[in-house]
Coordinates of N, CA and C in Angstrom, one line a residue:
M635 N 141.5 155.8 135.0 CA 140.6 155.5 133.9 C 140.8 156.6 132.9
T636 N 140.9 156.3 131.7 CA 141.1 157.3 130.6 C 139.8 157.3 129.8
T637 N 139.3 158.5 129.5 CA 138.1 158.6 128.6 C 138.5 159.1 127.2
L638 N 138.2 158.3 126.2 CA 138.5 158.6 124.9 C 137.1 158.8 124.2
Q639 N 136.9 159.8 123.3 CA 135.7 159.9 122.6 C 135.9 160.6 121.3
T640 N 134.9 160.3 120.4 CA 134.9 160.9 119.1 C 134.1 162.2 119.2
A641 N 134.1 162.9 118.1 CA 133.2 164.0 117.9 C 131.8 163.4 117.8
T642 N 130.8 164.3 117.9 CA 129.4 163.8 117.7 C 129.1 164.0 116.2
A643 N 128.7 162.9 115.5 CA 128.4 162.9 114.1 C 126.9 162.9 113.9
T644 N 126.4 163.7 112.9 CA 125.0 163.6 112.5 C 124.9 162.7 111.4
L645 N 123.9 161.8 111.5 CA 123.7 160.7 110.5 C 122.3 160.8 109.9
P646 N 122.2 160.5 108.6 CA 120.9 160.5 107.9 C 120.0 159.3 108.1
V647 N 120.1 158.7 109.3 CA 119.2 157.5 109.6 C 118.6 157.8 111.0
S648 N 117.5 157.1 111.2 CA 116.8 157.3 112.5 C 117.6 156.7 113.6
A649 N 117.3 157.2 114.8 CA 118.0 156.7 116.0 C 117.6 155.2 116.2
D650 N 116.4 154.8 115.8 CA 116.0 153.4 116.0 C 116.7 152.5 115.0
A651 N 116.9 153.0 113.7 CA 117.6 152.2 112.7 C 119.1 152.1 113.1
L652 N 119.7 153.2 113.6 CA 121.1 153.2 114.0 C 121.3 152.2 115.2
Y653 N 120.4 152.3 116.2 CA 120.4 151.4 117.3 C 120.3 150.0 116.9
A654 N 119.4 149.7 116.0 CA 119.2 148.3 115.5 C 120.5 147.7 114.9
F655 N 121.2 148.6 114.1 CA 122.4 148.2 113.5 C 123.5 148.0 114.5
L656 N 123.7 148.9 115.4 CA 124.8 148.8 116.4 C 124.5 147.8 117.5
S657 N 123.3 147.5 117.8 CA 123.0 146.6 118.9 C 123.2 145.1 118.5
D658 N 123.3 144.8 117.2 CA 123.6 143.5 116.7 C 125.1 143.4 116.4
L659 N 125.9 142.8 117.3 CA 127.3 142.8 117.1 C 127.8 142.0 115.9
S660 N 127.0 141.2 115.4 CA 127.4 140.5 114.1 C 127.6 141.4 113.0
K661 N 127.0 142.6 113.1 CA 127.1 143.6 112.0 C 128.3 144.5 112.1
H662 N 129.0 144.4 113.2 CA 130.1 145.3 113.5 C 131.3 145.2 112.5
R663 N 131.4 144.1 111.8 CA 132.5 143.9 110.9 C 132.5 145.0 109.8
A664 N 131.3 145.5 109.5 CA 131.2 146.5 108.5 C 131.9 147.8 108.8
F665 N 132.2 148.1 110.1 CA 132.9 149.3 110.4 C 134.2 149.2 111.2
L666 N 134.6 147.9 111.4 CA 135.9 147.7 112.0 C 137.0 148.1 111.1
E667 N 138.2 148.4 111.6 CA 139.3 148.8 110.7 C 139.7 147.6 109.9
P668 N 140.3 147.9 108.7 CA 140.7 146.8 107.8 C 141.6 145.8 108.4
A669 N 142.4 146.2 109.3 CA 143.4 145.3 109.9 C 142.8 144.3 110.8
A670 N 141.5 144.4 111.1 CA 140.8 143.4 112.0 C 140.7 142.1 111.2
Q671 N 141.2 141.0 111.7 CA 141.3 139.7 111.0 C 140.4 138.7 111.8
N672 N 140.0 137.7 111.1 CA 139.3 136.5 111.7 C 138.0 137.0 112.5
F673 N 137.3 137.9 111.9 CA 136.1 138.4 112.6 C 135.1 137.3 112.8
Q674 N 134.5 137.1 114.0 CA 133.4 136.2 114.3 C 132.4 137.0 115.1
G675 N 131.2 137.0 114.6 CA 130.2 137.8 115.3 C 128.9 137.1 115.5
E676 N 128.3 137.4 116.6 CA 126.9 137.0 117.0 C 126.2 138.2 117.5
A677 N 124.9 138.1 117.7 CA 124.1 139.3 118.2 C 124.7 139.9 119.4
D678 N 125.2 139.1 120.4 CA 125.6 139.6 121.7 C 127.1 139.6 121.9
R679 N 127.9 139.2 120.9 CA 129.4 139.2 121.1 C 130.1 139.2 119.7
H680 N 131.3 139.7 119.7 CA 132.1 139.5 118.5 C 133.6 139.4 118.9
S681 N 134.4 138.8 118.0 CA 135.8 138.7 118.3 C 136.5 138.9 117.0
Y682 N 137.8 139.3 117.1 CA 138.7 139.4 116.0 C 140.1 139.5 116.5
V683 N 141.0 139.5 115.6 CA 142.4 139.7 115.9 C 142.9 140.9 115.2
I684 N 143.7 141.7 116.0 CA 144.3 142.9 115.4 C 145.8 142.8 115.6
E685 N 146.6 143.2 114.6 CA 148.0 143.2 114.7 C 148.5 144.6 115.0
V686 N 149.2 144.7 116.1 CA 149.8 146.0 116.6 C 151.3 145.8 116.8
M687 N 152.1 146.5 116.1 CA 153.5 146.5 116.2 C 154.0 145.0 116.1
G688 N 153.5 144.3 115.2 CA 153.9 142.9 114.9 C 153.4 141.9 115.9
M689 N 152.5 142.3 116.8 CA 151.9 141.4 117.7 C 150.5 141.2 117.4
K690 N 150.0 139.9 117.4 CA 148.6 139.6 117.1 C 147.9 139.7 118.5
M691 N 146.9 140.5 118.6 CA 146.2 140.7 119.8 C 144.7 140.4 119.6
P692 N 144.2 139.3 120.3 CA 142.8 139.0 120.2 C 141.9 140.0 120.9
Q693 N 140.8 140.3 120.3 CA 139.8 141.2 120.9 C 138.5 140.5 121.0
E694 N 137.8 140.6 122.1 CA 136.5 140.1 122.2 C 135.6 141.1 123.0
L695 N 134.5 141.4 122.4 CA 133.6 142.4 123.1 C 132.2 141.7 123.2
V696 N 131.6 141.9 124.4 CA 130.2 141.4 124.6 C 129.3 142.6 125.1
V697 N 128.0 142.4 124.8 CA 127.1 143.4 125.2 C 127.0 143.5 126.7
K698 N 127.1 144.7 127.3 CA 126.8 145.0 128.7 C 125.4 145.5 128.8
E699 N 125.0 146.4 127.9 CA 123.8 147.1 128.1 C 123.2 147.6 126.7
R700 N 121.9 147.4 126.6 CA 121.3 148.0 125.4 C 120.1 148.9 125.9
V701 N 120.1 150.1 125.4 CA 119.0 151.0 125.7 C 118.4 151.4 124.4
P702 N 117.3 150.9 124.0 CA 116.8 151.1 122.6 C 116.7 152.6 122.2
G703 N 117.3 152.9 121.1 CA 117.3 154.2 120.5 C 118.3 155.2 121.2
Q704 N 119.1 154.7 122.2 CA 119.9 155.6 122.9 C 121.4 155.1 123.1
R705 N 121.6 153.9 123.4 CA 122.9 153.4 123.8 C 123.1 151.9 123.7
V706 N 124.3 151.6 123.2 CA 124.8 150.2 123.3 C 126.2 150.2 124.0
S707 N 126.3 149.5 125.1 CA 127.6 149.4 125.8 C 128.2 148.0 125.7
L708 N 129.5 148.0 125.5 CA 130.2 146.7 125.3 C 131.3 146.6 126.3
L709 N 131.6 145.4 126.7 CA 132.8 145.1 127.6 C 133.6 144.0 127.0
P710 N 134.9 144.0 127.4 CA 135.7 142.9 126.9 C 135.2 141.5 127.4
G711 N 135.3 140.5 126.6 CA 134.8 139.2 126.9 C 136.0 138.5 127.6
G712 N 136.1 137.2 127.3 CA 137.2 136.3 127.9 C 138.6 136.7 127.5
K713 N 138.7 137.3 126.3 CA 140.0 137.7 125.8 C 140.2 139.2 125.9
K714 N 140.8 139.6 127.0 CA 140.9 141.1 127.1 C 142.4 141.5 127.4
M715 N 142.7 142.7 126.9 CA 144.0 143.2 127.1 C 144.0 144.2 128.3
F716 N 142.8 144.8 128.6 CA 142.7 145.6 129.8 C 141.2 145.9 129.9
D717 N 140.8 146.4 131.1 CA 139.4 146.7 131.3 C 139.0 148.0 130.6
H718 N 137.8 147.9 130.0 CA 137.3 149.1 129.3 C 135.8 148.9 129.0
E719 N 135.1 150.0 128.8 CA 133.7 150.0 128.3 C 133.6 150.9 127.1
L720 N 133.1 150.3 126.0 CA 132.9 151.0 124.8 C 131.4 151.3 124.7
R721 N 131.1 152.6 124.5 CA 129.7 153.0 124.4 C 129.4 153.7 123.0
F722 N 128.3 153.3 122.4 CA 127.8 154.0 121.2 C 126.6 154.8 121.8
E723 N 126.8 156.1 121.8 CA 125.8 157.0 122.3 C 125.0 157.6 121.2
I724 N 123.7 157.3 121.1 CA 122.8 157.6 120.0 C 121.7 158.6 120.5
A725 N 121.4 159.6 119.7 CA 120.3 160.5 120.0 C 119.5 160.8 118.7
A726 N 118.2 161.0 118.8 CA 117.4 161.4 117.7 C 117.7 162.9 117.4
S727 N 117.7 163.2 116.1 CA 118.0 164.6 115.7 C 117.3 164.9 114.4
G728 N 116.2 165.6 114.5 CA 115.4 165.9 113.4 C 114.9 164.5 112.8
S729 N 115.1 164.4 111.5 CA 114.8 163.1 110.8 C 115.9 162.1 110.8
G730 N 117.0 162.5 111.4 CA 118.2 161.6 111.5 C 118.5 161.3 112.9
S731 N 119.8 161.2 113.2 CA 120.3 160.9 114.5 C 121.7 161.4 114.7
T732 N 122.2 161.4 115.9 CA 123.6 161.7 116.2 C 124.2 160.5 116.8
L733 N 125.5 160.4 116.7 CA 126.3 159.2 117.3 C 127.6 159.7 117.8
R734 N 128.0 159.3 119.0 CA 129.3 159.5 119.5 C 129.8 158.2 120.1
L735 N 131.1 157.9 119.9 CA 131.7 156.7 120.5 C 132.5 157.1 121.7
V736 N 132.4 156.4 122.8 CA 133.1 156.8 124.0 C 133.7 155.5 124.6
D737 N 135.0 155.5 124.9 CA 135.7 154.4 125.5 C 136.3 154.8 126.8
E738 N 135.8 154.2 127.9 CA 136.3 154.4 129.3 C 137.3 153.3 129.5
A739 N 138.6 153.6 129.4 CA 139.6 152.5 129.4 C 140.6 152.6 130.6
D740 N 140.9 151.5 131.2 CA 141.9 151.4 132.2 C 143.2 150.9 131.6
I741 N 143.9 151.7 130.9 CA 145.1 151.3 130.1 C 146.3 151.2 131.0
P742 N 146.9 150.0 131.0 CA 148.1 149.8 131.8 C 149.2 150.8 131.4
A743 N 150.0 151.2 132.3 CA 151.1 152.2 132.1 C 152.0 151.9 130.9
M744 N 152.4 150.6 130.8 CA 153.3 150.2 129.8 C 152.6 150.4 128.4
M745 N 151.4 150.1 128.3 CA 150.6 150.2 127.1 C 150.5 151.7 126.7
K746 N 150.3 152.5 127.7 CA 150.2 154.0 127.5 C 151.5 154.5 126.9
M747 N 152.6 154.0 127.5 CA 153.9 154.4 127.0 C 154.1 154.0 125.5
M748 N 153.5 152.9 125.1 CA 153.6 152.4 123.8 C 152.6 153.1 122.8
G749 N 151.8 154.0 123.3 CA 150.9 154.8 122.4 C 149.5 154.2 122.3
A750 N 149.1 153.4 123.3 CA 147.8 152.8 123.2 C 146.7 153.8 123.1
E751 N 146.8 154.9 123.8 CA 145.7 155.9 123.8 C 145.5 156.4 122.4
K752 N 146.6 156.7 121.7 CA 146.5 157.2 120.3 C 145.9 156.2 119.4
L753 N 146.3 154.9 119.6 CA 145.8 153.8 118.8 C 144.3 153.7 119.0
L754 N 143.9 153.7 120.3 CA 142.4 153.5 120.6 C 141.6 154.7 120.0
Q755 N 142.2 155.9 120.1 CA 141.5 157.1 119.6 C 141.3 156.9 118.1
G756 N 142.4 156.5 117.4 CA 142.3 156.3 116.0 C 141.3 155.2 115.6
Q757 N 141.2 154.1 116.4 CA 140.2 153.1 116.1 C 138.8 153.7 116.3
L758 N 138.5 154.5 117.3 CA 137.2 155.1 117.5 C 136.9 156.0 116.4
D759 N 137.8 156.9 116.0 CA 137.6 157.8 114.9 C 137.3 157.1 113.6
T760 N 138.1 156.1 113.3 CA 137.9 155.3 112.1 C 136.5 154.6 112.1
A761 N 136.1 154.0 113.2 CA 134.8 153.4 113.3 C 133.7 154.4 113.0
L762 N 133.8 155.6 113.6 CA 132.8 156.6 113.4 C 132.7 157.0 111.9
A763 N 133.9 157.2 111.3 CA 133.9 157.6 109.9 C 133.3 156.5 109.0
R764 N 133.6 155.3 109.3 CA 133.0 154.2 108.5 C 131.5 154.0 108.8
I765 N 131.0 154.3 110.0 CA 129.6 154.2 110.2 C 128.9 155.4 109.5
Q766 N 129.5 156.5 109.4 CA 129.0 157.6 108.6 C 128.9 157.3 107.2
E767 N 129.9 156.6 106.6 CA 129.9 156.2 105.2 C 128.8 155.2 105.0
L768 N 128.6 154.2 105.9 CA 127.5 153.2 105.7 C 126.2 153.9 105.7
A769 N 126.0 154.9 106.6 CA 124.7 155.6 106.7 C 124.5 156.4 105.4
A770 N 125.5 157.0 104.9 CA 125.3 157.9 103.7 C 125.0 157.0 102.5
Q771 N 125.5 155.7 102.5 CA 125.3 154.8 101.4 C 124.0 154.1 101.6
G772 N 123.2 154.3 102.6 CA 122.0 153.6 102.9 C 122.1 152.2 103.3
R773 N 123.3 151.9 103.9 CA 123.5 150.5 104.3 C 123.2 150.3 105.8
I774 N 122.6 151.3 106.5 CA 122.2 151.1 107.9 C 120.7 151.3 107.9

């Protein structure tokens, strides 16, 4: 199992507001990378297609756990490339909050050789940066 994580970011929104945004998977399109295509989202699941090295790879994530004001955990749904758990770790911090994204991934050896870890880390970092932008713009 490989653990990938972002730095911890401080956001100008309350932990409850951040949790409310992240716990509704239909809102996740706002911070997915631009290459994500055909996004379909509901409160408990979302799916999209991403193109990697010329291959279209369907992604589907479903809610595993919600802990109000603290954590949202997601697992692959029916369409999965490998087992992993994506967590949004939230904490109150003064008048705002902190956020860190963590992905515990069982990446197959062939995908590791093709740079999957670097790609996943880039996706996590990009998502965090976009969430920071949304918070700074008052969109969370």
